[in-house]
XYZ file of C-alpha atoms in Angstrom:
380
model
C 11.793 -3.444 54.536
C 11.261 0.139 53.370
C 12.858 -0.627 49.996
C 10.615 -3.673 49.559
C 7.534 -1.608 50.395
C 8.524 1.051 47.829
C 9.116 -1.613 45.164
C 5.750 -3.208 45.868
C 4.084 0.196 45.674
C 5.737 0.927 42.312
C 4.769 -2.514 40.989
C 1.145 -2.148 42.074
C 1.011 1.370 40.569
C 2.356 0.115 37.251
C -0.103 -2.784 37.222
C -3.036 -0.471 37.918
C -1.818 1.916 35.207
C -1.523 -0.936 32.698
C -4.951 -2.248 33.671
C -6.534 1.201 33.324
C -4.891 1.863 29.942
C -6.131 -1.447 28.561
C -9.585 -0.948 30.035
C -9.699 2.550 28.561
C -8.447 1.392 25.154
C -10.721 -1.616 24.735
C -13.850 -0.596 26.659
C -14.186 2.951 28.044
C -12.998 4.932 24.999
C -15.011 2.860 22.464
C -18.142 3.293 24.621
C -17.548 7.045 24.842
C -17.053 7.399 21.059
C -20.084 5.219 20.354
C -22.249 7.386 22.604
C -21.001 10.647 21.020
C -21.656 9.331 17.495
C -25.151 8.115 18.426
C -25.962 11.590 19.779
C -25.187 12.884 16.255
C -27.387 10.241 14.646
C -24.510 8.069 13.427
C -24.972 4.404 14.245
C -23.627 1.137 12.975
C -23.346 -2.633 13.557
C -22.957 -3.725 17.151
C -19.265 -4.380 17.918
C -17.959 -7.333 19.874
C -15.549 -6.824 22.741
C -11.909 -6.585 21.604
C -12.530 -7.712 17.967
C -15.159 -5.110 17.067
C -16.728 -6.021 13.692
C -13.676 -7.829 12.256
C -15.244 -11.291 12.546
C -18.477 -10.068 10.930
C -16.552 -8.632 7.972
C -14.463 -11.793 7.577
C -17.593 -13.972 7.611
C -19.390 -11.846 4.990
C -16.353 -11.748 2.659
C -15.784 -15.486 3.054
C -19.392 -16.160 2.096
C -19.418 -13.796 -0.914
C -16.157 -15.192 -2.353
C -16.859 -18.867 -1.668
C -17.881 -19.410 -5.306
C -16.438 -18.211 -8.619
C -18.079 -15.296 -10.437
C -20.624 -16.546 -12.972
C -19.922 -13.698 -15.391
C -17.273 -11.007 -15.782
C -18.557 -7.820 -14.210
C -17.153 -4.442 -13.143
C -19.565 -4.386 -10.213
C -17.490 -6.322 -7.690
C -18.157 -4.247 -4.565
C -20.784 -6.715 -3.374
C -18.288 -9.549 -3.763
C -15.208 -7.984 -2.176
C -16.820 -5.551 0.287
C -20.234 -7.072 1.090
C -20.240 -5.541 4.581
C -20.286 -2.013 3.141
C -23.365 -2.728 1.056
C -25.124 -4.496 3.944
C -24.415 -1.792 6.538
C -25.230 1.050 4.132
C -28.664 -0.486 3.561
C -29.162 -0.897 7.322
C -27.703 2.339 8.726
C -27.710 4.811 5.829
C -24.994 6.719 4.010
C -23.151 7.546 7.233
C -22.323 4.846 9.747
C -19.612 3.730 12.135
C -18.059 0.278 12.438
C -15.171 -1.064 14.496
C -11.818 -2.526 13.487
C -10.983 -4.064 16.829
C -11.050 -1.187 19.337
C -10.661 1.482 16.644
C -13.716 3.165 15.090
C -14.084 3.588 11.322
C -16.472 6.225 9.975
C -17.873 5.292 6.571
C -18.959 8.232 4.390
C -20.705 7.727 1.046
C -21.939 11.287 0.506
C -19.764 13.019 -2.104
C -20.049 16.545 -0.710
C -19.253 15.401 2.819
C -16.196 13.495 1.580
C -14.970 16.605 -0.281
C -15.443 18.730 2.838
C -13.615 16.213 4.999
C -10.630 15.939 2.623
C -10.339 19.690 2.093
C -10.887 20.981 5.638
C -9.501 18.193 7.794
C -6.690 16.675 5.699
C -4.014 17.902 8.129
C -5.646 16.346 11.204
C -6.858 13.105 9.617
C -4.684 10.193 8.551
C -3.638 6.689 9.470
C -4.529 5.374 12.907
C -2.193 3.796 15.443
C -3.451 0.325 14.524
C -2.833 0.885 10.809
C 0.652 2.182 11.506
C 1.391 -0.721 13.796
C 0.408 -3.225 11.123
C 2.769 -1.673 8.556
C 5.588 -0.645 10.909
C 7.889 -3.500 9.915
C 6.757 -3.453 6.301
C 6.840 0.132 4.952
C 7.558 2.000 8.177
C 6.932 5.750 8.327
C 6.833 6.434 4.571
C 4.459 8.963 3.016
C 1.678 6.363 2.907
C 1.667 6.158 6.710
C 2.481 9.790 7.518
C -0.087 12.147 9.054
C -0.627 15.897 9.181
C 2.446 18.076 8.709
C 4.706 15.045 8.252
C 2.569 13.858 5.344
C 2.637 17.307 3.733
C 6.419 17.550 4.161
C 7.186 14.058 2.800
C 4.785 14.441 -0.105
C 6.517 17.691 -1.064
C 9.898 15.909 -1.085
C 8.913 12.931 -3.270
C 6.700 14.895 -5.689
C 9.583 15.926 -8.028
C 10.174 12.250 -8.866
C 6.766 12.128 -10.566
C 6.598 15.341 -12.591
C 5.759 14.995 -16.287
C 9.239 15.450 -17.772
C 10.814 13.007 -15.364
C 8.125 10.385 -15.999
C 8.818 10.744 -19.734
C 12.472 9.940 -19.082
C 11.367 6.598 -17.608
C 9.728 5.558 -20.912
C 12.844 3.727 -22.096
C 12.878 1.576 -18.946
C 9.175 0.806 -19.371
C 9.620 -0.307 -22.998
C 12.657 -2.445 -22.195
C 10.949 -4.188 -19.259
C 7.757 -4.769 -21.263
C 9.703 -6.312 -24.151
C 11.428 -8.680 -21.719
C 8.063 -9.637 -20.224
C 6.538 -10.346 -23.659
C 9.560 -12.429 -24.684
C 9.227 -14.455 -21.481
C 5.530 -14.960 -22.192
C 6.262 -16.010 -25.780
C 8.867 -18.544 -24.642
C 6.354 -20.070 -22.251
C 3.815 -20.512 -25.036
C 6.459 -22.018 -27.331
C 7.311 -24.544 -24.607
C 3.736 -25.808 -24.691
C 2.084 -23.834 -21.890
C -1.638 -23.627 -22.706
C -2.473 -21.377 -19.746
C -0.510 -18.653 -17.980
C -1.193 -16.650 -14.834
C -1.117 -13.208 -16.439
C -1.279 -11.492 -13.043
C 2.161 -12.885 -12.161
C 3.645 -11.517 -15.382
C 2.146 -8.072 -14.743
C 3.396 -8.062 -11.158
C 6.905 -8.939 -12.329
C 6.711 -6.259 -15.047
C 5.719 -3.440 -12.680
C 8.289 -4.585 -10.112
C 11.042 -4.471 -12.772
C 10.000 -0.992 -13.924
C 9.916 0.398 -10.387
C 13.262 -1.261 -9.591
C 14.868 0.592 -12.501
C 13.181 3.943 -11.923
C 13.709 3.867 -8.164
C 17.239 2.466 -8.000
C 18.647 3.143 -11.487
C 21.693 0.982 -12.239
C 21.206 -0.946 -8.958
C 17.920 -2.406 -10.175
C 19.096 -6.030 -9.765
C 19.363 -5.432 -6.023
C 16.043 -3.612 -6.279
C 14.440 -6.770 -7.676
C 15.823 -8.741 -4.739
C 14.448 -6.130 -2.333
C 11.051 -6.475 -4.006
C 11.104 -10.257 -3.492
C 11.979 -9.852 0.187
C 9.294 -7.183 0.650
C 6.728 -9.568 -0.843
C 7.645 -12.164 1.795
C 7.657 -9.492 4.502
C 4.188 -8.310 3.500
C 2.877 -11.878 3.734
C 4.438 -12.446 7.167
C 3.112 -9.132 8.518
C -0.398 -10.004 7.296
C -0.183 -13.449 8.898
C 1.160 -12.038 12.164
C -1.637 -9.454 12.363
C -4.186 -12.280 12.389
C -2.471 -13.843 15.396
C -2.314 -10.762 17.645
C -4.831 -12.038 20.155
C -3.804 -10.006 23.206
C -2.080 -6.665 23.935
C 1.713 -6.764 23.722
C 1.881 -10.076 21.825
C 3.801 -8.383 18.996
C 6.819 -8.184 21.354
C 6.938 -11.957 21.980
C 9.592 -13.952 20.047
C 7.051 -15.922 17.992
C 7.811 -17.594 14.654
C 6.222 -14.723 12.704
C 7.969 -12.011 14.717
C 11.376 -13.670 14.253
C 10.857 -13.999 10.491
C 9.604 -10.407 10.211
C 12.638 -9.074 12.072
C 15.018 -11.128 9.906
C 13.397 -10.072 6.599
C 13.282 -6.411 7.634
C 16.991 -6.455 8.500
C 17.835 -8.084 5.148
C 15.794 -5.513 3.185
C 17.400 -2.584 4.982
C 20.858 -4.117 4.569
C 20.388 -4.184 0.772
C 19.021 -0.636 0.790
C 22.023 0.537 2.810
C 24.385 -1.095 0.289
C 22.732 0.816 -2.574
C 22.759 4.071 -0.589
C 26.418 3.644 0.410
C 27.444 3.019 -3.201
C 25.762 6.305 -4.188
C 27.567 8.143 -1.375
C 30.917 6.615 -2.384
C 30.471 7.802 -5.985
C 29.888 11.370 -4.776
C 32.770 11.313 -2.281
C 35.377 10.103 -4.786
C 34.151 12.612 -7.361
C 32.733 10.117 -9.851
C 29.394 11.924 -9.635
C 28.297 15.347 -8.429
C 24.851 14.152 -7.261
C 23.182 11.039 -5.914
C 21.158 10.538 -9.108
C 17.880 11.600 -10.689
C 15.792 8.578 -9.660
C 13.612 8.477 -6.532
C 16.456 7.315 -4.292
C 18.739 10.028 -5.651
C 16.125 12.726 -5.032
C 15.657 11.550 -1.445
C 19.418 11.424 -0.770
C 19.965 14.860 -2.297
C 17.182 16.193 -0.085
C 18.664 14.526 2.991
C 22.014 16.188 2.280
C 20.476 19.617 2.887
C 21.169 20.578 6.500
C 17.833 22.328 6.926
C 15.933 19.191 5.980
C 14.604 16.803 8.619
C 14.766 13.735 6.353
C 16.830 10.930 7.896
C 18.280 7.695 6.542
C 15.541 5.495 8.031
C 12.874 7.653 6.394
C 14.675 7.405 3.034
C 14.533 3.601 3.270
C 10.880 3.708 4.354
C 9.986 5.883 1.332
C 11.731 3.444 -1.010
C 9.815 0.507 0.482
C 6.547 2.458 0.325
C 6.821 3.277 -3.372
C 7.761 -0.269 -4.223
C 4.377 -1.535 -3.129
C 2.094 1.452 -3.528
C 3.344 1.698 -7.119
C 3.594 -1.874 -8.296
C 0.493 -3.500 -6.812
C -2.105 -1.016 -8.059
C -0.551 -0.814 -11.540
C -0.236 -4.598 -11.842
C -3.910 -5.062 -10.957
C -4.957 -2.386 -13.452
C -2.896 -3.991 -16.240
C -4.245 -7.466 -15.425
C -7.840 -6.196 -15.503
C -7.219 -4.419 -18.829
C -5.734 -7.548 -20.429
C -8.669 -9.619 -19.158
C -11.165 -7.152 -20.670
C -9.370 -7.112 -24.015
C -9.228 -10.916 -24.042
C -12.958 -11.153 -23.361
C -13.789 -8.594 -26.089
C -11.870 -9.771 -29.206
C -13.668 -7.381 -31.600
C -12.555 -4.330 -29.583
C -9.101 -5.870 -29.166
C -8.762 -6.040 -32.960
C -9.820 -2.401 -33.382
C -7.164 -1.306 -30.911
C -4.537 -3.468 -32.623
C -5.383 -1.942 -36.006
C -5.065 1.587 -34.639
C -1.682 0.884 -33.037
C -0.388 -0.634 -36.299
C -1.660 2.330 -38.307
C -0.366 5.105 -36.047
C 2.918 3.459 -35.074
C 3.683 1.804 -38.434
C 3.712 -1.617 -36.736
C 6.510 -0.430 -34.435
C 6.779 0.338 -30.725
C 4.667 3.389 -29.757
C 6.657 6.498 -28.834
C 5.649 9.123 -26.295
C 4.619 11.507 -29.077
C 2.382 8.865 -30.667
C 0.467 8.006 -27.480
C -1.773 11.081 -27.740
C -2.699 10.056 -31.307
C -4.056 6.675 -30.194
C -7.596 8.011 -29.733
C -9.293 4.615 -29.675
C -6.840 3.224 -27.124
C -7.489 6.208 -24.842
C -11.241 5.958 -25.394
C -11.442 2.282 -24.500
C -9.051 2.807 -21.608
C -11.499 5.192 -19.920
C -14.539 3.272 -21.133
C -13.387 -0.003 -19.597
C -11.513 1.244 -16.538
């Protein structure tokens, strides 16, 4: 009887604790933050319970993108982020909105942004909700690190992107670009009248990053990229179905697929890492390599370093997507602008032919392509 009473007491205590934590997370803390911000003159759109302003943002974006753009324009903020324009006009240059139970402070004043990034960079960073959404995708890589961890990880990966090392990647970039252009040419010769140029640019940047990140193991790198693409999609789909606390732990279809894809990605990464270690152990190589993976493994080998194997894999996954997606979009936008401005396209072509003697541009010749650089900054 005494044991039963103790168990009931523990159960009731745990239930009350769980109830209080959820009540605090979804109601009490948001109300407290909202009140503090209002006392400082910072207001924003009224949040809904549990979902915050997510549904409002989704509705505004759905409405703004329901029809195709009538003309090509650089001013696409109103189309892709209509809620920012609407709330800025309603609440000023400083306002607060809610992503579920988490507040987001929007700053549009340049000096205030500079002050925030310079003075509070070590205490600001990604929130719990943001980390949770990417946990199975890119893990604890530099993109999701905060404070001292961010500073430490950034310091480790920085050598992979210094000028001299980037120049050494030029050969990979040229080779991958030539393969992409040949593939595009073959498609046109087979009678294709239209191509999705964004897909070609995505494949190009993925190939380049596979070679620069994994060196001779780039074929496995390409497979990892494909799996990460699927994993990103599943994580995005799963995040839209998290309708109550703790649902991410339930064995749903999305959660099972996410777990399976994550295990497959990390299995391939471990195979690449083990092959590097084997080469060092048998004396075939005296280092793990000069690419990003090699730099991370060499850093992990140092006893004083806190880098672990899971973090190495997370950094590799992070740079796959943070590198390829942004570059692919930039290249696609550039090609679209050149295609829509044939007179400028011809001027750039003429300059490249003149400076490079109708050959492939070298690193030394890039600085001499003044018109290419001018239009690059003018357009982008």
